[in-house]
């Protein structure tokens, strides 16, 4: 084709036409003069990462196309697989609704052109091979199990949103270098077997958990093995097969609702998570004498209930004295026996959650809680029957390379953002043990989560999907 006496490059004409159509595309070019069109950036300028070889990937910055209507329909349909009535969602590990929901996710992965596989506990993986399939993959994902009477966005946004992010990239014409993989993690919530992040803990290589699952039962005395087999898993009963090797992933990014009010209150679109606070869980039992509520005089009492109540206040005191707003503590369970209004408690049970992004500071709080428990038992004349640290997970820091990619993506999309920490913990906490990790937060209504009122707007979800898609694209060429 000749225009004004010179040959018009076919590739340039094609790119100009696609630009006019409002598409966001990645195309391959050789020896292209970028100065002819200032809107075009080569990938290493766009992403901040150098590329090997002569071939460069060029990017036309424009809006990604997120199918928000279809994504919302998927969220609503997934919410219908529930053991409790709408608007609440209850989806417990290996229940019938959990099994149906898993089929739903695998079908969506297949429709997105991903190759699907599952492991022995039901972690589900959807893979898009890159141009160099031997490279470690870039992964993303979250969970779809839901505690009783909760909402339909927690975790779900990070699974359905991740599949949509793959669709966004495919519609844009992007071709990954490193493979991209979407993961649906099994049982992030501890509802049925008391083990949080069960699937990601195993992926991270928890030998103790792999062994314990063979003897674990739920409140109805149904073993983990039987429940897993009902759902179609645990065929060889060797959960060490789930462990990831050190080269499985080059990065992991999780999209999630904030589960707090900061982004909504400040009118900010995206939260770039720099650290995840990890909890320590503690169980404490006191034993006293009990007795009749009217007959035993106050000076002669050894009240196990008051010992637990005093320890609950001590937890608050020690957390507030830590010197950091990032230290938190919660007494979520306080039980007394026999539990009658006219009977002095002879036994009490208390469960404590304390967490921080600083492991030493959190562990210092645990030491002080233990010292208080010992002191309270002596002062009140009750026995400290048990002080057990159930788990003491280390916090996790987001990797600088992933933070850089998330920030760059957010800036390219012209979205407001702030760096923040996650006080809730997620599968990302354990994936950080196997790969550089990062998290993307989007606002949620009033910070509500784990309740039916949980909500994220289609616009905020779409923004999160775009940032995730662009971040995956960048990391695929890192």
XYZ file of C-alpha atoms in Angstrom, residues 24-348:
325
model
C -6.507 -2.725 24.779
C -4.040 -5.001 23.050
C -0.582 -6.413 23.343
C 1.081 -7.035 19.939
C 4.482 -8.213 18.817
C 6.638 -5.986 16.597
C 10.179 -5.778 15.320
C 12.295 -2.640 14.851
C 9.284 -0.384 15.381
C 9.813 3.379 15.649
C 7.886 4.270 18.816
C 8.362 7.986 18.258
C 5.725 7.915 15.512
C 3.000 7.287 18.108
C 3.648 8.640 21.627
C 0.806 6.529 23.069
C 2.771 3.344 22.441
C 5.203 2.073 25.062
C 7.385 -0.948 24.857
C 6.748 -3.449 27.634
C 9.970 -2.872 29.528
C 9.099 0.821 29.854
C 5.479 0.032 30.618
C 6.220 -2.597 33.232
C 9.595 -1.472 34.477
C 11.066 -4.879 33.702
C 13.649 -5.613 30.973
C 12.929 -8.213 28.324
C 15.414 -10.627 26.813
C 16.018 -10.956 23.081
C 15.296 -8.722 20.120
C 11.562 -9.231 20.231
C 9.728 -6.605 22.262
C 6.121 -6.548 23.373
C 4.296 -3.303 22.755
C 1.325 -2.056 24.668
C -1.408 0.335 23.712
C -2.691 1.718 27.049
C -6.462 1.826 27.061
C -9.238 0.498 29.235
C -9.546 -3.244 29.725
C -12.995 -4.643 29.068
C -14.480 -6.344 32.131
C -17.805 -8.110 31.635
C -19.252 -6.844 34.920
C -22.794 -8.041 34.221
C -21.711 -11.601 33.591
C -19.306 -11.542 36.544
C -22.120 -10.411 38.868
C -24.341 -13.194 37.538
C -21.592 -15.682 38.349
C -21.256 -14.265 41.882
C -25.012 -14.547 42.391
C -25.201 -18.069 40.980
C -22.328 -19.263 43.138
C -24.088 -17.747 46.177
C -27.113 -19.930 45.441
C -25.091 -23.029 46.317
C -25.711 -22.477 50.009
C -26.961 -24.329 53.081
C -28.669 -21.164 54.369
C -31.259 -18.921 52.679
C -30.352 -15.783 50.734
C -28.994 -13.209 51.277
C -26.733 -15.248 53.562
C -24.303 -17.857 52.265
C -23.208 -21.018 54.088
C -20.874 -23.301 52.166
C -18.967 -25.792 54.280
C -16.019 -27.908 53.176
C -16.995 -31.067 51.259
C -20.724 -30.500 51.732
C -23.058 -31.164 48.793
C -23.207 -27.458 47.993
C -19.432 -27.224 48.171
C -19.134 -30.053 45.654
C -21.610 -28.370 43.280
C -19.780 -25.052 43.665
C -16.503 -26.749 42.756
C -18.044 -28.058 39.532
C -19.219 -24.545 38.774
C -15.684 -23.156 39.161
C -14.116 -25.913 37.059
C -16.641 -25.262 34.312
C -15.823 -21.530 34.274
C -12.106 -22.320 34.126
C -12.745 -24.576 31.170
C -14.822 -21.930 29.402
C -11.911 -19.522 29.870
C -9.688 -21.964 28.007
C -7.718 -23.050 31.064
C -6.486 -26.595 31.603
C -7.940 -27.802 34.915
C -6.497 -30.135 37.530
C -7.155 -30.890 41.214
C -4.997 -32.232 44.031
C -5.681 -34.668 46.872
C -7.549 -32.154 49.070
C -9.406 -30.385 46.269
C -7.281 -27.350 45.527
C -8.340 -26.544 41.946
C -5.893 -25.150 39.378
C -6.698 -23.552 36.004
C -3.592 -23.007 33.851
C -2.904 -20.834 30.808
C 0.378 -21.906 29.270
C 2.814 -19.185 28.294
C 5.210 -18.939 25.388
C 7.878 -20.383 27.702
C 5.956 -23.076 29.627
C 9.046 -24.296 31.469
C 9.230 -21.043 33.423
C 7.677 -20.868 36.897
C 4.059 -19.737 36.646
C 2.495 -16.542 37.953
C -0.473 -17.528 40.116
C -3.555 -15.900 41.552
C -6.661 -17.070 43.387
C -8.560 -17.346 46.656
C -11.325 -19.496 48.193
C -15.079 -20.036 47.855
C -15.996 -21.745 51.136
C -18.162 -19.582 53.397
C -18.722 -19.637 57.153
C -22.350 -20.003 58.333
C -24.612 -17.078 57.449
C -21.905 -15.016 55.792
C -21.785 -13.061 52.519
C -21.089 -13.848 48.868
C -17.954 -11.780 48.154
C -15.306 -12.941 50.655
C -12.829 -15.088 48.730
C -15.202 -15.421 45.789
C -13.972 -12.157 44.226
C -10.456 -13.586 44.197
C -11.575 -16.708 42.296
C -14.253 -15.487 39.894
C -12.380 -12.183 39.520
C -9.196 -14.079 38.675
C -10.944 -16.096 35.959
C -12.362 -12.865 34.557
C -8.878 -11.302 34.666
C -7.698 -14.141 32.409
C -10.639 -13.448 30.081
C -9.728 -9.743 30.070
C -6.173 -10.541 29.033
C -7.341 -12.940 26.331
C -9.800 -10.383 24.932
C -6.998 -7.825 24.851
C -4.826 -10.084 22.721
C -2.189 -10.556 25.411
C 0.026 -13.634 25.222
C 1.810 -14.608 28.455
C 5.470 -15.520 28.584
C 5.323 -17.302 31.932
C 2.251 -19.500 32.448
C -0.630 -17.943 34.386
C -2.532 -20.060 36.891
C -5.767 -19.513 38.828
C -6.072 -21.411 42.126
C -9.228 -22.124 44.098
C -7.957 -23.038 47.560
C -9.696 -25.620 49.705
C -11.140 -24.538 53.061
C -9.656 -21.145 53.843
C -12.235 -20.926 56.624
C -11.778 -23.205 59.683
C -15.507 -23.964 59.950
C -15.633 -27.749 59.688
C -12.305 -29.112 60.928
C -10.952 -26.115 62.839
C -8.067 -25.657 60.387
C -7.852 -22.349 58.565
C -6.216 -22.123 55.116
C -6.138 -25.903 54.946
C -5.377 -26.122 51.225
C -2.734 -23.408 51.107
C -1.051 -24.691 54.300
C -0.584 -28.027 52.589
C 0.646 -26.403 49.391
C 3.194 -24.560 51.539
C 4.457 -27.939 52.784
C 2.987 -28.502 56.252
C 4.188 -31.996 57.142
C 2.408 -31.941 60.511
C -0.925 -31.064 58.883
C -0.548 -33.764 56.237
C -0.141 -36.316 59.030
C -2.850 -34.878 61.295
C -5.544 -34.937 58.609
C -5.542 -38.736 58.675
C -6.877 -38.661 62.249
C -8.963 -35.465 62.122
C -12.743 -35.591 62.699
C -15.450 -32.935 62.745
C -18.095 -32.236 65.422
C -20.245 -35.061 64.022
C -17.335 -37.502 64.219
C -16.989 -37.618 60.425
C -13.352 -38.061 59.544
C -11.585 -35.737 57.159
C -10.697 -38.737 55.003
C -14.332 -39.846 54.689
C -15.527 -36.337 53.907
C -12.790 -35.793 51.332
C -13.585 -39.098 49.646
C -17.282 -38.185 49.539
C -16.257 -35.109 47.552
C -14.047 -37.165 45.248
C -10.629 -36.512 46.802
C -8.029 -38.238 49.035
C -7.953 -41.282 46.807
C -4.465 -42.364 47.861
C -4.563 -40.724 51.351
C -1.095 -39.239 50.823
C -1.495 -35.519 51.407
C 2.213 -34.846 51.003
C 1.494 -35.098 47.265
C -0.089 -31.667 47.620
C 3.191 -29.942 48.586
C 4.511 -27.455 46.035
C 8.090 -27.578 44.907
C 10.218 -24.458 45.174
C 9.916 -23.599 41.476
C 6.168 -23.964 41.052
C 5.441 -20.229 41.090
C 7.435 -17.074 40.449
C 4.730 -14.894 42.054
C 1.317 -15.068 43.699
C -1.272 -12.252 43.780
C -4.644 -12.408 45.545
C -7.594 -10.119 44.850
C -9.885 -9.657 47.868
C -12.434 -7.331 49.420
C -10.813 -5.293 52.174
C -13.079 -6.626 54.939
C -12.578 -3.251 56.615
C -13.822 0.331 56.056
C -10.619 2.221 55.202
C -10.834 2.283 51.403
C -14.536 3.156 51.362
C -14.173 5.853 54.029
C -11.275 7.491 52.204
C -12.776 7.139 48.723
C -9.816 5.107 47.429
C -10.209 2.511 44.679
C -7.394 0.083 45.389
C -5.435 -1.120 48.400
C -1.916 -2.380 47.731
C -1.201 -4.768 50.601
C 2.326 -4.610 51.990
C 1.991 -7.113 54.857
C -0.411 -9.669 56.316
C -0.807 -9.928 60.065
C -0.804 -13.495 61.322
C -2.746 -14.728 64.348
C -1.767 -16.823 67.269
C -4.624 -18.841 68.740
C -4.648 -19.702 72.435
C -6.899 -21.969 74.492
C -7.087 -21.521 78.286
C -8.960 -23.593 80.869
C -9.513 -22.683 84.523
C -10.887 -24.999 87.235
C -12.589 -23.795 90.435
C -14.821 -25.226 93.165
C -18.250 -24.175 91.987
C -21.186 -24.193 94.388
C -24.605 -22.672 95.002
C -24.925 -19.037 93.900
C -26.684 -18.106 97.131
C -25.013 -20.291 99.715
C -21.302 -19.720 99.072
C -20.162 -16.366 100.427
C -17.988 -14.139 98.245
C -14.737 -14.454 100.280
C -14.895 -18.269 100.025
C -15.423 -18.494 96.272
C -13.030 -19.894 93.677
C -14.905 -18.712 90.602
C -13.489 -20.089 87.350
C -15.819 -17.836 85.340
C -14.431 -14.664 86.890
C -10.907 -15.929 86.250
C -11.733 -16.201 82.545
C -13.379 -12.768 82.566
C -10.323 -11.232 84.213
C -8.042 -12.840 81.645
C -10.212 -11.439 78.838
C -9.650 -7.933 80.209
C -5.937 -8.693 80.559
C -5.787 -9.569 76.852
C -7.179 -6.134 76.016
C -4.710 -4.464 78.390
C -1.623 -6.190 76.986
C -2.619 -5.519 73.382
C -3.194 -1.824 74.044
C 0.173 -1.599 75.815
C 2.059 -3.070 72.835
C 2.768 0.395 71.473
C 1.326 -0.307 68.024
C -2.111 0.054 66.492
C -1.281 -3.021 64.419
C -1.475 -5.273 67.489
C -4.958 -6.649 68.094
C -6.453 -9.220 70.420
C -9.881 -10.838 70.618
C -11.574 -13.197 73.047
C -13.983 -14.927 70.699
C -15.040 -17.795 72.961
C -15.744 -17.755 76.705
C -17.620 -20.712 78.148
C -18.470 -21.645 81.733
C -19.561 -24.904 83.327
C -22.174 -25.887 84.367
C -23.707 -22.824 82.756
C -26.616 -22.266 85.158
C -27.607 -18.850 86.451
C -27.680 -20.036 90.063
C -24.427 -22.024 89.982
C -20.902 -20.668 90.488
C -18.788 -21.720 87.480
C -16.510 -24.612 88.386
C -14.784 -24.609 84.996
C -14.206 -22.050 82.288
